Amino acid sequence: MKNKIIGILGGDARYGYLGSALAAEGFEVWAMLLDPPDMDPTVHRAEDFRDALPFCGALILPTPVCKDGLMLNAPFWPRERGREIGQFLEEIGKSTIVLGGGFSPELRGIFGSKELRFTDLMELEPLAVANAVPTAEGAVALAMAQMNITISGSNSCVVGCGRCGRALARLLAAMGSRVTVTARRPEQLGWIEAQGWRPLETVEMHREAHRWDVVFCTIPAPVVTPAVLEGMNREAVIIDIASAPGGTDFTCAAKLGIKATLAPGLPGKAAPKTAGLILRDIILPILEERGMTR
Ligand code: NAP
């Protein structure tokens, strides 16, 4: 049986809410390199990570775990106080349950060399599905801030019909937009039509590009190409939510004067509390299954 100490090392605003929610569940939660204003006082703040990290039964790392190479993703911690991932790994016990989102191949190698096991939360389907909703809302809010017309009555295009694409299309349609959704598989195109949205093969986008006031790209491959961009209205707005570098040719968009924004980390920015509670709901069963009690 594991102890009931959970460490949260780094992370954005949603990790503050996650800490508060886990403390409310009866765990002893220690925040390291994490000090957002809204975190509940029942969460312990460790001034020095060495005071807490070696004692954690479970450790929760950010999403993505690292930024800028091997620097811990810790936006609430001054850069000059040190974020190199190696120093933290020295303090993690071999039996500690380690969870985090998005381990790069390099980071996987380092964990492997230290014989530390981890669960990559980004690989869990229920988390991706749940995050599609705050992602879609955040993307639409970003678009609205840049558009000079309403979503209602607009012509929108959602590029890709995966989890985020479907959540976006549903939201846009509910707001009164005429929605085109692109896909490459015939069965998906049929499904799009059945939803009452306008189906379009992704490779055919250039033929209809002139119609759209706003485009949401969800495909992590180069699909919003110069051919598509050249056909677009120069007042149109593109929000690209796909993982970096996105699916849009940003250089070409800038040359043409089309506003195109790559928008990473939307759940944490648009709805950090919801995103924190989504993480709690995913993490609690994992901790229970691994024998961690409160
Ligand atoms: P998903 O369910 O896997 O959907 C991806 C879609 O892209 C699928 O419809 C897939 O089509 C299509 N696709 C992939 N490669 C393609 C290619 N080469 N050509 C044409 N279509 C292609 O993923 P998701 O959960 O919706 O996430 C979409 C993207 O957003 C991912 O990159 C994800 O990392 C990112 N994301 C970003 C945020 C944010 O905050 N910005 C939040 C969540 C997710 P098939 O089904 O035919 O393969």
CSV table of C-alpha atoms and ligand atoms in Angstrom, one decimal:
chain,number,residue,atom,x,y,z
A,1,MET,CA,0.0,0.0,0.0
A,2,LYS,CA,1.3,3.5,-0.9
A,3,ASN,CA,1.3,6.5,1.3
A,4,LYS,CA,-1.3,9.2,0.5
A,5,ILE,CA,1.2,12.0,-0.4
A,6,ILE,CA,0.8,13.3,-3.9
A,7,GLY,CA,3.3,15.7,-5.4
A,8,ILE,CA,2.5,18.1,-8.2
A,9,LEU,CA,5.7,19.4,-9.8
A,10,GLY,CA,5.3,22.4,-12.1
A,11,GLY,CA,2.3,22.8,-14.5
A,12,ASP,CA,-0.1,25.6,-15.5
A,13,ALA,CA,-3.2,27.0,-13.9
A,14,ARG,CA,-5.2,23.8,-14.3
A,15,TYR,CA,-2.6,22.0,-12.0
A,16,GLY,CA,-3.4,24.5,-9.2
A,17,TYR,CA,-7.1,23.4,-9.5
A,18,LEU,CA,-6.1,19.8,-9.7
A,19,GLY,CA,-4.1,20.2,-6.5
A,20,SER,CA,-7.0,21.8,-4.7
A,21,ALA,CA,-9.4,19.0,-6.0
A,22,LEU,CA,-7.0,16.2,-4.9
A,23,ALA,CA,-6.6,17.8,-1.4
A,24,ALA,CA,-10.4,17.9,-1.2
A,25,GLU,CA,-10.4,14.2,-1.9
A,26,GLY,CA,-8.4,13.6,1.3
A,27,PHE,CA,-4.9,13.3,-0.2
A,28,GLU,CA,-1.9,15.2,1.3
A,29,VAL,CA,-0.9,17.3,-1.7
A,30,TRP,CA,2.5,19.0,-2.1
A,31,ALA,CA,2.9,21.6,-4.8
A,32,MET,CA,6.5,22.1,-6.1
A,33,LEU,CA,7.4,24.8,-8.6
A,34,LEU,CA,3.7,25.6,-8.7
A,35,ASP,CA,2.1,28.6,-6.9
A,36,PRO,CA,-0.9,29.9,-8.8
A,37,PRO,CA,-3.1,32.5,-7.0
A,38,ASP,CA,-6.2,30.3,-7.0
A,39,MET,CA,-4.7,27.2,-5.4
A,40,ASP,CA,-6.5,26.2,-2.1
A,41,PRO,CA,-4.5,26.8,1.1
A,42,THR,CA,-5.0,23.1,2.0
A,43,VAL,CA,-2.4,22.3,-0.7
A,44,HIS,CA,1.1,22.4,0.9
A,45,ARG,CA,3.7,24.6,-0.9
A,46,ALA,CA,7.2,23.3,-0.9
A,47,GLU,CA,9.8,26.0,-1.0
A,48,ASP,CA,12.4,23.4,-2.0
A,49,PHE,CA,11.3,20.4,-4.0
A,50,ARG,CA,13.8,18.2,-2.1
A,51,ASP,CA,11.6,18.7,1.0
A,52,ALA,CA,8.6,16.9,-0.6
A,53,LEU,CA,9.6,15.0,-3.8
A,54,PRO,CA,11.4,12.0,-2.1
A,55,PHE,CA,8.3,11.3,0.1
A,56,CYS,CA,5.6,11.3,-2.6
A,57,GLY,CA,3.6,8.1,-3.3
A,58,ALA,CA,2.5,9.6,-6.5
A,59,LEU,CA,4.0,12.4,-8.6
A,60,ILE,CA,2.1,14.4,-11.2
A,61,LEU,CA,4.1,16.2,-13.9
A,62,PRO,CA,2.9,18.9,-16.3
A,63,THR,CA,1.5,18.7,-19.8
A,64,PRO,CA,3.7,18.8,-21.7
A,65,VAL,CA,6.3,17.7,-19.1
A,66,CYS,CA,9.1,19.8,-20.6
A,67,LYS,CA,9.3,22.9,-22.7
A,68,ASP,CA,12.5,24.3,-24.3
A,69,GLY,CA,14.2,20.9,-24.5
A,70,LEU,CA,14.6,19.5,-21.0
A,71,MET,CA,13.2,22.3,-18.9
A,72,LEU,CA,10.3,21.5,-16.7
A,73,ASN,CA,7.1,23.2,-17.8
A,74,ALA,CA,6.6,25.4,-14.7
A,75,PRO,CA,5.1,28.8,-15.7
A,76,PHE,CA,4.4,29.7,-12.1
A,77,TRP,CA,8.1,29.4,-11.1
A,78,PRO,CA,10.9,31.9,-11.8
A,79,ARG,CA,13.1,30.6,-14.5
A,80,GLU,CA,16.2,31.7,-12.6
A,81,ARG,CA,15.4,29.2,-9.7
A,82,GLY,CA,16.1,26.3,-12.0
A,83,ARG,CA,13.9,24.0,-14.0
A,84,GLU,CA,16.3,21.4,-15.5
A,85,ILE,CA,14.4,18.0,-15.4
A,86,GLY,CA,17.5,16.0,-14.4
A,87,GLN,CA,17.7,17.4,-10.9
A,88,PHE,CA,14.1,16.3,-10.1
A,89,LEU,CA,14.6,12.8,-11.4
A,90,GLU,CA,17.3,12.2,-8.9
A,91,GLU,CA,14.8,12.6,-6.1
A,92,ILE,CA,12.0,10.4,-7.4
A,93,GLY,CA,11.7,7.0,-5.7
A,94,LYS,CA,11.6,3.9,-8.0
A,95,SER,CA,8.2,2.9,-6.6
A,96,THR,CA,6.6,6.3,-7.1
A,97,ILE,CA,3.6,6.4,-9.4
A,98,VAL,CA,4.6,9.0,-12.0
A,99,LEU,CA,2.0,10.6,-14.3
A,100,GLY,CA,2.4,13.4,-16.8
A,101,GLY,CA,1.3,14.5,-20.2
A,102,GLY,CA,3.5,14.3,-23.3
A,103,PHE,CA,6.9,12.6,-22.7
A,104,SER,CA,9.3,13.4,-25.6
A,105,PRO,CA,11.4,10.6,-27.0
A,106,GLU,CA,14.5,12.2,-25.3
A,107,LEU,CA,12.6,12.3,-21.9
A,108,ARG,CA,11.5,8.7,-22.3
A,109,GLY,CA,15.1,7.7,-22.8
A,110,ILE,CA,16.2,9.5,-19.6
A,111,PHE,CA,13.3,8.0,-17.5
A,112,GLY,CA,14.3,4.6,-18.9
A,113,SER,CA,17.9,5.0,-18.0
A,114,LYS,CA,16.9,5.8,-14.4
A,115,GLU,CA,14.5,2.8,-14.4
A,116,LEU,CA,11.6,5.2,-13.6
A,117,ARG,CA,8.2,4.1,-14.9
A,118,PHE,CA,5.6,6.6,-15.9
A,119,THR,CA,2.1,6.9,-17.4
A,120,ASP,CA,1.7,9.4,-20.3
A,121,LEU,CA,-1.7,11.0,-19.8
A,122,MET,CA,-1.8,12.3,-23.4
A,123,GLU,CA,-2.1,8.7,-24.5
A,124,LEU,CA,-5.4,8.1,-22.6
A,125,GLU,CA,-8.4,8.3,-24.9
A,126,PRO,CA,-10.9,9.5,-22.1
A,127,LEU,CA,-8.7,12.5,-21.4
A,128,ALA,CA,-8.4,13.5,-25.0
A,129,VAL,CA,-12.2,13.2,-25.4
A,130,ALA,CA,-13.0,15.2,-22.3
A,131,ASN,CA,-10.4,17.9,-23.3
A,132,ALA,CA,-12.0,18.4,-26.7
A,133,VAL,CA,-14.8,20.5,-25.1
A,134,PRO,CA,-12.6,23.2,-23.4
A,135,THR,CA,-10.3,23.1,-26.4
A,136,ALA,CA,-13.2,23.9,-28.8
A,137,GLU,CA,-14.6,26.6,-26.5
A,138,GLY,CA,-11.1,28.2,-26.2
A,139,ALA,CA,-10.6,28.1,-30.0
A,140,VAL,CA,-14.0,29.7,-30.7
A,141,ALA,CA,-13.3,32.4,-28.1
A,142,LEU,CA,-9.9,33.1,-29.7
A,143,ALA,CA,-11.6,33.4,-33.1
A,144,MET,CA,-14.3,35.7,-31.8
A,145,ALA,CA,-11.7,38.0,-30.4
A,146,GLN,CA,-10.1,38.4,-33.9
A,147,MET,CA,-13.2,38.4,-36.1
A,148,ASN,CA,-15.1,41.5,-37.2
A,149,ILE,CA,-18.4,39.5,-37.7
A,150,THR,CA,-20.4,37.2,-35.5
A,151,ILE,CA,-20.1,33.5,-35.5
A,152,SER,CA,-23.8,33.4,-36.0
A,153,GLY,CA,-24.5,33.7,-39.7
A,154,SER,CA,-20.8,33.1,-40.5
A,155,ASN,CA,-19.4,30.4,-42.8
A,156,SER,CA,-16.9,28.3,-40.9
A,157,CYS,CA,-14.7,25.4,-41.8
A,158,VAL,CA,-13.5,22.8,-39.3
A,159,VAL,CA,-10.5,21.0,-40.8
A,160,GLY,CA,-10.5,17.4,-39.5
A,161,CYS,CA,-13.2,15.4,-37.9
A,162,GLY,CA,-11.5,13.9,-34.9
A,163,ARG,CA,-12.4,14.5,-31.2
A,164,CYS,CA,-11.7,18.3,-31.4
A,165,GLY,CA,-13.1,18.7,-34.9
A,166,ARG,CA,-16.4,17.2,-33.8
A,167,ALA,CA,-16.6,19.3,-30.6
A,168,LEU,CA,-15.8,22.4,-32.7
A,169,ALA,CA,-18.4,21.7,-35.3
A,170,ARG,CA,-21.1,21.0,-32.7
A,171,LEU,CA,-20.3,24.3,-30.9
A,172,LEU,CA,-20.2,26.4,-34.1
A,173,ALA,CA,-23.4,24.9,-35.5
A,174,ALA,CA,-25.2,25.6,-32.1
A,175,MET,CA,-24.0,29.2,-32.4
A,176,GLY,CA,-25.6,29.6,-35.8
A,177,SER,CA,-22.7,29.2,-38.1
A,178,ARG,CA,-22.9,27.3,-41.4
A,179,VAL,CA,-20.3,24.6,-40.8
A,180,THR,CA,-18.2,22.7,-43.3
A,181,VAL,CA,-16.2,19.8,-41.9
A,182,THR,CA,-13.4,18.2,-43.7
A,183,ALA,CA,-12.3,14.5,-43.5
A,184,ARG,CA,-10.4,12.0,-45.7
A,185,ARG,CA,-12.4,8.9,-45.0
A,186,PRO,CA,-15.7,8.3,-46.8
A,187,GLU,CA,-17.4,6.9,-43.7
A,188,GLN,CA,-16.5,10.2,-41.9
A,189,LEU,CA,-17.8,12.3,-44.8
A,190,GLY,CA,-21.1,10.4,-44.6
A,191,TRP,CA,-21.2,10.9,-40.8
A,192,ILE,CA,-20.6,14.7,-41.2
A,193,GLU,CA,-23.5,14.9,-43.7
A,194,ALA,CA,-25.7,13.0,-41.3
A,195,GLN,CA,-25.0,15.6,-38.6
A,196,GLY,CA,-26.3,18.3,-40.9
A,197,TRP,CA,-22.8,19.8,-41.5
A,198,ARG,CA,-21.4,20.3,-45.0
A,199,PRO,CA,-18.8,17.5,-45.8
A,200,LEU,CA,-15.7,18.2,-47.8
A,201,GLU,CA,-12.7,16.1,-48.6
A,202,THR,CA,-9.6,17.6,-46.9
A,203,VAL,CA,-7.6,17.6,-50.1
A,204,GLU,CA,-10.4,19.5,-51.8
A,205,MET,CA,-10.3,22.4,-49.5
A,206,HIS,CA,-8.8,24.8,-52.0
A,207,ARG,CA,-12.0,24.6,-54.1
A,208,GLU,CA,-14.2,26.0,-51.4
A,209,ALA,CA,-11.7,28.2,-49.5
A,210,HIS,CA,-13.3,31.5,-50.7
A,211,ARG,CA,-16.5,30.7,-48.8
A,212,TRP,CA,-15.1,30.8,-45.2
A,213,ASP,CA,-15.0,33.6,-42.7
A,214,VAL,CA,-13.2,31.4,-40.1
A,215,VAL,CA,-11.2,28.2,-40.3
A,216,PHE,CA,-10.3,25.9,-37.4
A,217,CYS,CA,-7.5,23.5,-38.2
A,218,THR,CA,-7.3,20.3,-36.1
A,219,ILE,CA,-5.1,18.2,-38.3
A,220,PRO,CA,-1.4,17.9,-37.3
A,221,ALA,CA,-0.2,17.7,-40.9
A,222,PRO,CA,0.3,20.4,-43.6
A,223,VAL,CA,-3.3,20.7,-45.0
A,224,VAL,CA,-4.0,24.4,-44.9
A,225,THR,CA,-1.6,24.8,-47.8
A,226,PRO,CA,-0.7,27.9,-50.0
A,227,ALA,CA,-3.3,26.7,-52.5
A,228,VAL,CA,-6.0,26.8,-49.8
A,229,LEU,CA,-4.8,30.1,-48.4
A,230,GLU,CA,-4.6,31.8,-51.8
A,231,GLY,CA,-8.2,31.1,-52.3
A,232,MET,CA,-9.3,32.5,-49.0
A,233,ASN,CA,-10.9,35.8,-48.2
A,234,ARG,CA,-8.1,38.1,-46.7
A,235,GLU,CA,-10.4,39.0,-43.8
A,236,ALA,CA,-10.8,35.4,-42.8
A,237,VAL,CA,-9.4,34.2,-39.5
A,238,ILE,CA,-7.6,30.9,-39.0
A,239,ILE,CA,-7.2,29.3,-35.6
A,240,ASP,CA,-4.9,26.3,-35.7
A,241,ILE,CA,-5.2,24.0,-32.7
A,242,ALA,CA,-3.2,21.1,-34.0
A,243,SER,CA,0.0,20.1,-32.2
A,244,ALA,CA,3.1,22.1,-33.2
A,245,PRO,CA,3.9,23.2,-35.9
A,246,GLY,CA,0.2,23.0,-36.7
A,247,GLY,CA,-1.4,22.3,-40.1
A,248,THR,CA,-1.3,25.8,-41.5
A,249,ASP,CA,1.4,27.3,-43.7
A,250,PHE,CA,1.8,30.4,-41.4
A,251,THR,CA,4.5,32.0,-43.5
A,252,CYS,CA,2.2,32.0,-46.5
A,253,ALA,CA,-0.7,33.2,-44.4
A,254,ALA,CA,1.3,36.2,-43.1
A,255,LYS,CA,2.4,37.0,-46.7
A,256,LEU,CA,-1.2,37.1,-47.8
A,257,GLY,CA,-2.3,39.2,-44.8
A,258,ILE,CA,-4.5,36.4,-43.4
A,259,LYS,CA,-4.7,36.3,-39.6
A,260,ALA,CA,-3.6,32.8,-38.6
A,261,THR,CA,-2.9,31.8,-35.0
A,262,LEU,CA,-1.3,28.6,-33.6
A,263,ALA,CA,-3.2,28.0,-30.3
A,264,PRO,CA,-1.6,25.4,-28.0
A,265,GLY,CA,-2.7,24.5,-24.5
A,266,LEU,CA,-6.3,25.7,-24.8
A,267,PRO,CA,-7.9,23.7,-22.0
A,268,GLY,CA,-5.5,25.2,-19.4
A,269,LYS,CA,-6.0,28.7,-20.8
A,270,ALA,CA,-9.7,28.7,-21.6
A,271,ALA,CA,-11.1,26.8,-18.7
A,272,PRO,CA,-8.3,25.9,-16.2
A,273,LYS,CA,-10.7,24.8,-13.5
A,274,THR,CA,-12.7,22.5,-15.8
A,275,ALA,CA,-9.4,21.1,-17.2
A,276,GLY,CA,-8.1,20.5,-13.6
A,277,LEU,CA,-11.2,18.6,-12.7
A,278,ILE,CA,-11.0,16.6,-15.9
A,279,LEU,CA,-7.5,15.6,-14.9
A,280,ARG,CA,-8.7,14.7,-11.4
A,281,ASP,CA,-11.3,12.4,-12.8
A,282,ILE,CA,-8.7,10.7,-15.0
A,283,ILE,CA,-6.0,10.4,-12.3
A,284,LEU,CA,-8.1,9.2,-9.3
A,285,PRO,CA,-8.9,5.8,-10.8
A,286,ILE,CA,-5.3,5.3,-11.8
A,287,LEU,CA,-4.1,6.0,-8.3
A,288,GLU,CA,-6.7,3.7,-6.8
A,289,GLU,CA,-5.8,0.9,-9.2
A,290,ARG,CA,-2.1,1.3,-8.2
A,291,GLY,CA,-3.0,0.9,-4.5
A,292,MET,CA,-2.9,4.5,-3.4
A,293,THR,CA,-5.5,5.3,-0.7
A,294,ARG,CA,-6.5,8.5,1.0
B,1,NAP,P1,-7.9,13.1,-33.5
B,1,NAP,O1,-9.2,12.7,-32.8
B,1,NAP,O2,-6.8,12.1,-33.7
B,1,NAP,O3,-8.2,13.9,-34.9
B,1,NAP,C1,-7.3,14.2,-35.8
B,1,NAP,C2,-7.9,14.3,-37.2
B,1,NAP,O4,-6.9,14.6,-38.1
B,1,NAP,C3,-8.5,13.0,-37.6
B,1,NAP,O5,-9.8,13.2,-38.2
B,1,NAP,C4,-7.5,12.4,-38.7
B,1,NAP,O6,-8.2,11.7,-39.7
B,1,NAP,C5,-7.0,13.7,-39.2
B,1,NAP,N1,-5.7,13.6,-39.8
B,1,NAP,C6,-4.5,13.2,-39.2
B,1,NAP,N2,-3.5,13.2,-40.0
B,1,NAP,C7,-4.0,13.6,-41.2
B,1,NAP,C8,-3.4,13.7,-42.5
B,1,NAP,N3,-2.1,13.5,-42.7
B,1,NAP,N4,-4.3,14.1,-43.5
B,1,NAP,C9,-5.6,14.3,-43.3
B,1,NAP,N5,-6.2,14.1,-42.1
B,1,NAP,C10,-5.4,13.8,-41.1
B,1,NAP,O7,-7.2,14.3,-32.6
B,1,NAP,P2,-7.9,15.4,-31.7
B,1,NAP,O8,-8.0,14.9,-30.3
B,1,NAP,O9,-9.1,15.9,-32.4
B,1,NAP,O10,-6.7,16.5,-31.7
B,1,NAP,C11,-6.4,17.2,-32.9
B,1,NAP,C12,-5.1,17.9,-32.8
B,1,NAP,O11,-5.2,18.9,-31.8
B,1,NAP,C13,-3.9,17.0,-32.3
B,1,NAP,O12,-2.7,17.5,-32.9
B,1,NAP,C14,-3.9,17.3,-30.8
B,1,NAP,O13,-2.6,17.1,-30.3
B,1,NAP,C15,-4.2,18.8,-30.8
B,1,NAP,N6,-4.8,19.3,-29.6
B,1,NAP,C16,-4.6,20.6,-29.3
B,1,NAP,C17,-5.2,21.1,-28.2
B,1,NAP,C18,-4.9,22.6,-27.9
B,1,NAP,O14,-5.1,23.1,-26.8
B,1,NAP,N7,-4.4,23.3,-28.9
B,1,NAP,C19,-6.0,20.4,-27.4
B,1,NAP,C20,-6.3,19.1,-27.7
B,1,NAP,C21,-5.7,18.5,-28.8
B,1,NAP,P3,-8.3,10.1,-39.7
B,1,NAP,O15,-9.4,9.9,-38.6
B,1,NAP,O16,-8.7,9.8,-41.1
B,1,NAP,O17,-7.0,9.6,-39.3
